[in-house]
Short mmCIF file of C-alpha atoms in Angstrom, two decimals:
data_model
loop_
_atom_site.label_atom_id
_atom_site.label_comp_id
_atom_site.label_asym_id
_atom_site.label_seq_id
_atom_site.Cartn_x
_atom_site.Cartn_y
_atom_site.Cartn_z
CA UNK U 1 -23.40 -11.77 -9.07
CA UNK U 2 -25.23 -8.94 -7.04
CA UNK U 3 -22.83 -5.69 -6.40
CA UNK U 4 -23.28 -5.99 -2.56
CA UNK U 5 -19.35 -6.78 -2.38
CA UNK U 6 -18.52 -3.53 -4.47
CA UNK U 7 -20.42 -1.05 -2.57
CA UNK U 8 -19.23 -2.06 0.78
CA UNK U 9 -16.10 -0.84 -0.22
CA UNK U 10 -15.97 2.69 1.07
CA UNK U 11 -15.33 4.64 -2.04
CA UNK U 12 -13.69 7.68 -1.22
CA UNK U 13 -15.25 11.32 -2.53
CA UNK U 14 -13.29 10.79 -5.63
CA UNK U 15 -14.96 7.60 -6.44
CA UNK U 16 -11.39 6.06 -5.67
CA UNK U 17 -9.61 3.91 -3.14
CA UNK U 18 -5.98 3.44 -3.11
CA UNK U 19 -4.71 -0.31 -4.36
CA UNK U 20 -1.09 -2.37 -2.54
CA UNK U 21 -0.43 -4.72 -5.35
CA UNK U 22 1.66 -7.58 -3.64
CA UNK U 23 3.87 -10.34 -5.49
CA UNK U 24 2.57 -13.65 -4.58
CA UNK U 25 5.89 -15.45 -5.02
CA UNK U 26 8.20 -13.00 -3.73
CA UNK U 27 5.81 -11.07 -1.37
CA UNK U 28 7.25 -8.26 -2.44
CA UNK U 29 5.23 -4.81 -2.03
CA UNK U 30 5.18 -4.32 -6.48
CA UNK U 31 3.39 -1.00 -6.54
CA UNK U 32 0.25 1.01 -5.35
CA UNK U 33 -2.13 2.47 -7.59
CA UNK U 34 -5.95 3.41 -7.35
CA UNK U 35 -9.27 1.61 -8.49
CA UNK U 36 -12.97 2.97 -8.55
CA UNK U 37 -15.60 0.55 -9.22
CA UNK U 38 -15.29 -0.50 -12.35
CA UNK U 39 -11.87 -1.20 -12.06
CA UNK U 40 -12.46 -3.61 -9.45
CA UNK U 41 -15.61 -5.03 -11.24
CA UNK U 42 -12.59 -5.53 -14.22
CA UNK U 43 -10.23 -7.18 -12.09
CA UNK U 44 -13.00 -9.60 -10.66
CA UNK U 45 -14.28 -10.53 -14.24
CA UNK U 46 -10.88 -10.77 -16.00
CA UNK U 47 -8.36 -12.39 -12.98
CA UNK U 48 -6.21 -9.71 -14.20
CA UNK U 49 -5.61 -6.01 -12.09
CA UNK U 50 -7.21 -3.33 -13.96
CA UNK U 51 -6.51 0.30 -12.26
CA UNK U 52 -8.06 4.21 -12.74
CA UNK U 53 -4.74 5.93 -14.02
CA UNK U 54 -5.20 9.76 -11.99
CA UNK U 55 -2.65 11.35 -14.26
CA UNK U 56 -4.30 9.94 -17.77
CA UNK U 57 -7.74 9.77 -16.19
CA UNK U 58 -9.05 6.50 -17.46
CA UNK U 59 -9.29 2.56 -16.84
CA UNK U 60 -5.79 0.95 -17.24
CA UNK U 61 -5.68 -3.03 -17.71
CA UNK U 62 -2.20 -2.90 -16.26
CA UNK U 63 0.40 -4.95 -19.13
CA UNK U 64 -2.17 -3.48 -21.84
CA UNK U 65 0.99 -2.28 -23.83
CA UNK U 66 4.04 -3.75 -21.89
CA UNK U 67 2.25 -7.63 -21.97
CA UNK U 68 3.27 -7.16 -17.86
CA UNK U 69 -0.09 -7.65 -16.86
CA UNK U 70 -1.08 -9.62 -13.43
CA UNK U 71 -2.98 -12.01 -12.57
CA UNK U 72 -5.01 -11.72 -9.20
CA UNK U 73 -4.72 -14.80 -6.85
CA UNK U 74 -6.35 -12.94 -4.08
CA UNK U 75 -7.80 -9.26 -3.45
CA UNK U 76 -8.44 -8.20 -0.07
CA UNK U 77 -9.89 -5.09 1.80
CA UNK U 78 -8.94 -3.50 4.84
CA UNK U 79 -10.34 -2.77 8.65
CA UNK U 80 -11.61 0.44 7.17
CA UNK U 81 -12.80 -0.99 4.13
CA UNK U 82 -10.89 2.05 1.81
CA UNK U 83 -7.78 0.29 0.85
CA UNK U 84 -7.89 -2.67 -1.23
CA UNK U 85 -4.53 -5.35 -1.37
CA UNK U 86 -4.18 -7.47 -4.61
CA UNK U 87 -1.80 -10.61 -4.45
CA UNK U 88 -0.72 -11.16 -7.75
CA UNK U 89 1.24 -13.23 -10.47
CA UNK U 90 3.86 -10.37 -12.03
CA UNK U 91 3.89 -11.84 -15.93
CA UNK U 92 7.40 -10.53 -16.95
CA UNK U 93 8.96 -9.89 -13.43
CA UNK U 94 9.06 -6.36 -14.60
CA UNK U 95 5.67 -3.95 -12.25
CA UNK U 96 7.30 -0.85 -12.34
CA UNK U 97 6.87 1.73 -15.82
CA UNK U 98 10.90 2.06 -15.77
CA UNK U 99 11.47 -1.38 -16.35
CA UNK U 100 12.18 -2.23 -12.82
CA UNK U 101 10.43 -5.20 -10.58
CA UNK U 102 8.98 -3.19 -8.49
CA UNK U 103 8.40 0.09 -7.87
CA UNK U 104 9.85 0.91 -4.83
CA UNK U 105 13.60 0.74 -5.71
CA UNK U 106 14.61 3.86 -3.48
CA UNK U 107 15.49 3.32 0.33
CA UNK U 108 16.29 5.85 2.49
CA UNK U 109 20.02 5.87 3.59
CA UNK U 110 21.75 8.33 5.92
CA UNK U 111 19.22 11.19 4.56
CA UNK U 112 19.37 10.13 0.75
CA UNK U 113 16.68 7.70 -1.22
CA UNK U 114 18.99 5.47 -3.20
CA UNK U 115 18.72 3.18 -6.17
CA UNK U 116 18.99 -0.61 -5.01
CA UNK U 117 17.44 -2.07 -8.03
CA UNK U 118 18.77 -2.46 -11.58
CA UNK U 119 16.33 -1.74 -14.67
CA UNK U 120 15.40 -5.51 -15.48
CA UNK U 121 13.79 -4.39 -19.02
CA UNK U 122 14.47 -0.60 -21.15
CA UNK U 123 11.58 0.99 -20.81
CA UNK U 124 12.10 1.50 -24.97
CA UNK U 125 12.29 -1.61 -25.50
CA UNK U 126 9.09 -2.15 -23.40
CA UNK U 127 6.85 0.50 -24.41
CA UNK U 128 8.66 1.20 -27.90
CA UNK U 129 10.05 4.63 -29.10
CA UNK U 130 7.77 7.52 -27.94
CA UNK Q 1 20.78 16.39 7.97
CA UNK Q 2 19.49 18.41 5.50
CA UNK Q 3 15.68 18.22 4.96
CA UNK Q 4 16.60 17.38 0.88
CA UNK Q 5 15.10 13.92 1.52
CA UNK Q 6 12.21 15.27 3.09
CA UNK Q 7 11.30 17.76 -0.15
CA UNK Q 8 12.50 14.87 -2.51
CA UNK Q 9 9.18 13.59 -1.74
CA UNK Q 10 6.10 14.57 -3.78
CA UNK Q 11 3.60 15.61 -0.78
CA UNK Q 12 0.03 15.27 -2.52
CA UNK Q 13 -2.03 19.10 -2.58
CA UNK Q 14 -3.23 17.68 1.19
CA UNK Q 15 0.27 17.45 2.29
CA UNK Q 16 -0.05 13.63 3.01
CA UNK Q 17 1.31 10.72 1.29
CA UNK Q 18 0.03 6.99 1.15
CA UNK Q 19 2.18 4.97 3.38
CA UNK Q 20 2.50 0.92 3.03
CA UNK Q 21 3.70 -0.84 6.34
CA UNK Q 22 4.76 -4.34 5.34
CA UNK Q 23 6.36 -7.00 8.06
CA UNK Q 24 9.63 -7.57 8.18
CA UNK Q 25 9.52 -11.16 9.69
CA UNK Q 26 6.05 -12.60 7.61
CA UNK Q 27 6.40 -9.99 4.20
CA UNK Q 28 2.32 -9.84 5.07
CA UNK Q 29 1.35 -6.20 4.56
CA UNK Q 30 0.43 -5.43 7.89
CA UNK Q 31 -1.20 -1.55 6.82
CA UNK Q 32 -1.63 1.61 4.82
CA UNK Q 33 -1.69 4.45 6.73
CA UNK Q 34 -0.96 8.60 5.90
CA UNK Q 35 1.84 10.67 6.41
CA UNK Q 36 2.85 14.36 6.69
CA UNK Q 37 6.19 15.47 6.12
CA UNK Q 38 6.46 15.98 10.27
CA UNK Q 39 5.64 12.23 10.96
CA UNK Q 40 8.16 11.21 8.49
CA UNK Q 41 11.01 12.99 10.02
CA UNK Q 42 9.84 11.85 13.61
CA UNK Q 43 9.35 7.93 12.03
CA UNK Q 44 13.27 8.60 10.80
CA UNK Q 45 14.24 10.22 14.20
CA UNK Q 46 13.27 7.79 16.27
CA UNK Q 47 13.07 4.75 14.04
CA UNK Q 48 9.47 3.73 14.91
CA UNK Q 49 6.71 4.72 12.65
CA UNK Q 50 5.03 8.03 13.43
CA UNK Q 51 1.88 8.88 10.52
CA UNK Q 52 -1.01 11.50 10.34
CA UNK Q 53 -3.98 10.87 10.96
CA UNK Q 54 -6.59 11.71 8.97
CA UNK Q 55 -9.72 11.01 11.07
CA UNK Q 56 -7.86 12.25 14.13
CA UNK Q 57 -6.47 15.04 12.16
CA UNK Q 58 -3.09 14.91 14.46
CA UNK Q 59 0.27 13.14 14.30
CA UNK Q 60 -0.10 9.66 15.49
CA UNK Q 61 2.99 7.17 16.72
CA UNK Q 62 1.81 3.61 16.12
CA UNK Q 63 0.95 1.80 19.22
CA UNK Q 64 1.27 5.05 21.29
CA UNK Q 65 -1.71 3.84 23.43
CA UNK Q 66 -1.94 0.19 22.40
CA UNK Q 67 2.42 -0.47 22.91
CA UNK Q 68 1.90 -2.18 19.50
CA UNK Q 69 4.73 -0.23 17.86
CA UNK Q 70 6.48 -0.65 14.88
CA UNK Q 71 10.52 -0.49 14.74
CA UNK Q 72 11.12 0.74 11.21
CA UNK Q 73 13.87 -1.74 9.38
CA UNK Q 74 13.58 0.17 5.89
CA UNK Q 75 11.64 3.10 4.35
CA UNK Q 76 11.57 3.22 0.44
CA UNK Q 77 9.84 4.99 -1.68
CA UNK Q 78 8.21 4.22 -5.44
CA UNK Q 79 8.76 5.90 -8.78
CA UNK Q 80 6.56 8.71 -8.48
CA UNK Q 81 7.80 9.83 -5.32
CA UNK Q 82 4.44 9.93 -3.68
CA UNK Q 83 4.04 6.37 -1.89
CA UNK Q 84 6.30 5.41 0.81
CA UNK Q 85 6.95 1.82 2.05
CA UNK Q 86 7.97 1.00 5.45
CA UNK Q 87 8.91 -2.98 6.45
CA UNK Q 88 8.96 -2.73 10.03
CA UNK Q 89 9.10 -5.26 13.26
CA UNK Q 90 5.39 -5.65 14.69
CA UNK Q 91 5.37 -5.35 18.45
CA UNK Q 92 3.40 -7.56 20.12
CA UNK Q 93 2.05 -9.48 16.36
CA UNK Q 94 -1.22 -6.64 15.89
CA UNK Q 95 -0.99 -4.02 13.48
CA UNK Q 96 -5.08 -4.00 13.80
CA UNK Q 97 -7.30 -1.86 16.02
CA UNK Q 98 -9.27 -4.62 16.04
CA UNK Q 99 -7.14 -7.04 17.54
CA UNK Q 100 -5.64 -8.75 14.57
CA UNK Q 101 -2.55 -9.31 12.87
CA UNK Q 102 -3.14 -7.45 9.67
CA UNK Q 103 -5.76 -4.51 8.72
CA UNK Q 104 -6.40 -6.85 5.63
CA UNK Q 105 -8.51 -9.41 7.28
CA UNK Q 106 -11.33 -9.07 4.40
CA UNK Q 107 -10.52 -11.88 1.63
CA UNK Q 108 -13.21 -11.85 -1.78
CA UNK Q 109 -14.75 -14.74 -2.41
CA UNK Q 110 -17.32 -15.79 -4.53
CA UNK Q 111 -18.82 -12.27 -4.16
CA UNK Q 112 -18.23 -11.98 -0.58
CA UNK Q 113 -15.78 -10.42 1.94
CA UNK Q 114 -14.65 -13.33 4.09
CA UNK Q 115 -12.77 -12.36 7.46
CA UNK Q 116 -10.16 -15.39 7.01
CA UNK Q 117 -8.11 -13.65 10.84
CA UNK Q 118 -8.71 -14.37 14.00
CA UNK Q 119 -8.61 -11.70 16.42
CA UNK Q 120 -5.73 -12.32 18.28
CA UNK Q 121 -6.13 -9.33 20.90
CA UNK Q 122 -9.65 -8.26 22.12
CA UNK Q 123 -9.56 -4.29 21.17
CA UNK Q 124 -11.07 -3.87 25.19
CA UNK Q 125 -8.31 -5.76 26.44
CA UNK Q 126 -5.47 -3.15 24.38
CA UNK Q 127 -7.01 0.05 24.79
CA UNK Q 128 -9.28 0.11 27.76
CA UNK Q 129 -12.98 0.45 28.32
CA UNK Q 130 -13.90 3.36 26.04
#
């Protein structure tokens, strides 16, 4: 397979583009993270999302040490070709790092962001003692 | 109200955030746009989603010249603090400036980006002659 589809993806001038990771059953928004190329090249080869991590600066095969890894049943790129959306299977129900489904579990009410979702799985007991 | 909720967010060096707009009525995400801490207090003031943008380099309220606003139903925002989710009610069905439903029209397959929309507006017909 050539790399035409890769670099029509408009890479931004950090070599990254920003990633919506979407539940396929729920259709619930599960998280956004970022990908360069090889990431994506991952992802394609594998069926499972692999991410760049900004803070640890290096290629994360997301569920690498929680087993809550996810398995692409569609990626798609936008009008601008600079945002990518993944459609996935969420092994474990559990996306988000503080063992929550997803990670957007604070909505904005009357001027506060509140907690509407309960930790699913202890981060501890996901990720071990640190 | 205090601007707490505004600061609680972690505005990225450029002062912008990543911004997911997902439908309300469908769950299809319709978007990913920018914001600045100004078009997130005008998206909460008048409930219909206000972002920055980038190419324009000025505040922008969604469907300002098209009428293809979005009434915000529910702003959340992720574990990091530094992506925000709206689910909103598409005016008019087209999120698109070209026309179509959804910005992700692009679908990978076998190595190629597919457009799997139709355009369901013609971009002359919503903003003009340009």
């Amino acid at each position: 397979m050539s790399d035409t589809w890769l670099n029509k993806v408009n890479w931004c001038a950090d070599g990254l583009v920003p990633v919506v990771t979407q539940d396929v059953t729920s259709n619930k928004v599960l998280m956004v993270a970022w990908m360069n190329p090889e990431a994506l090249r991952l992802t394609v080869q594998t069926g499972e999302a692999h991410y760049w991590s900004r803070s640890r600066k290096k290629l994360w095969h997301k569920g690498e040490e929680s087993g809550h890894v996810q398995k692409v049943k569609e990626i798609r790129l936008d009008c601008d070709e600079d945002v990518l959306l993944l459609v996935v299977e969420q092994v474990g129900g559990v996306a988000c790092h503080t063992g929550r489904y997803h990670c957007f579990f604070k909505k904005l009410e009357q001027g506060q962001w509140l907690v509407t979702e309960p930790v699913i799985k202890n981060p501890e007991e996901i990720y071990g003692q640190r």
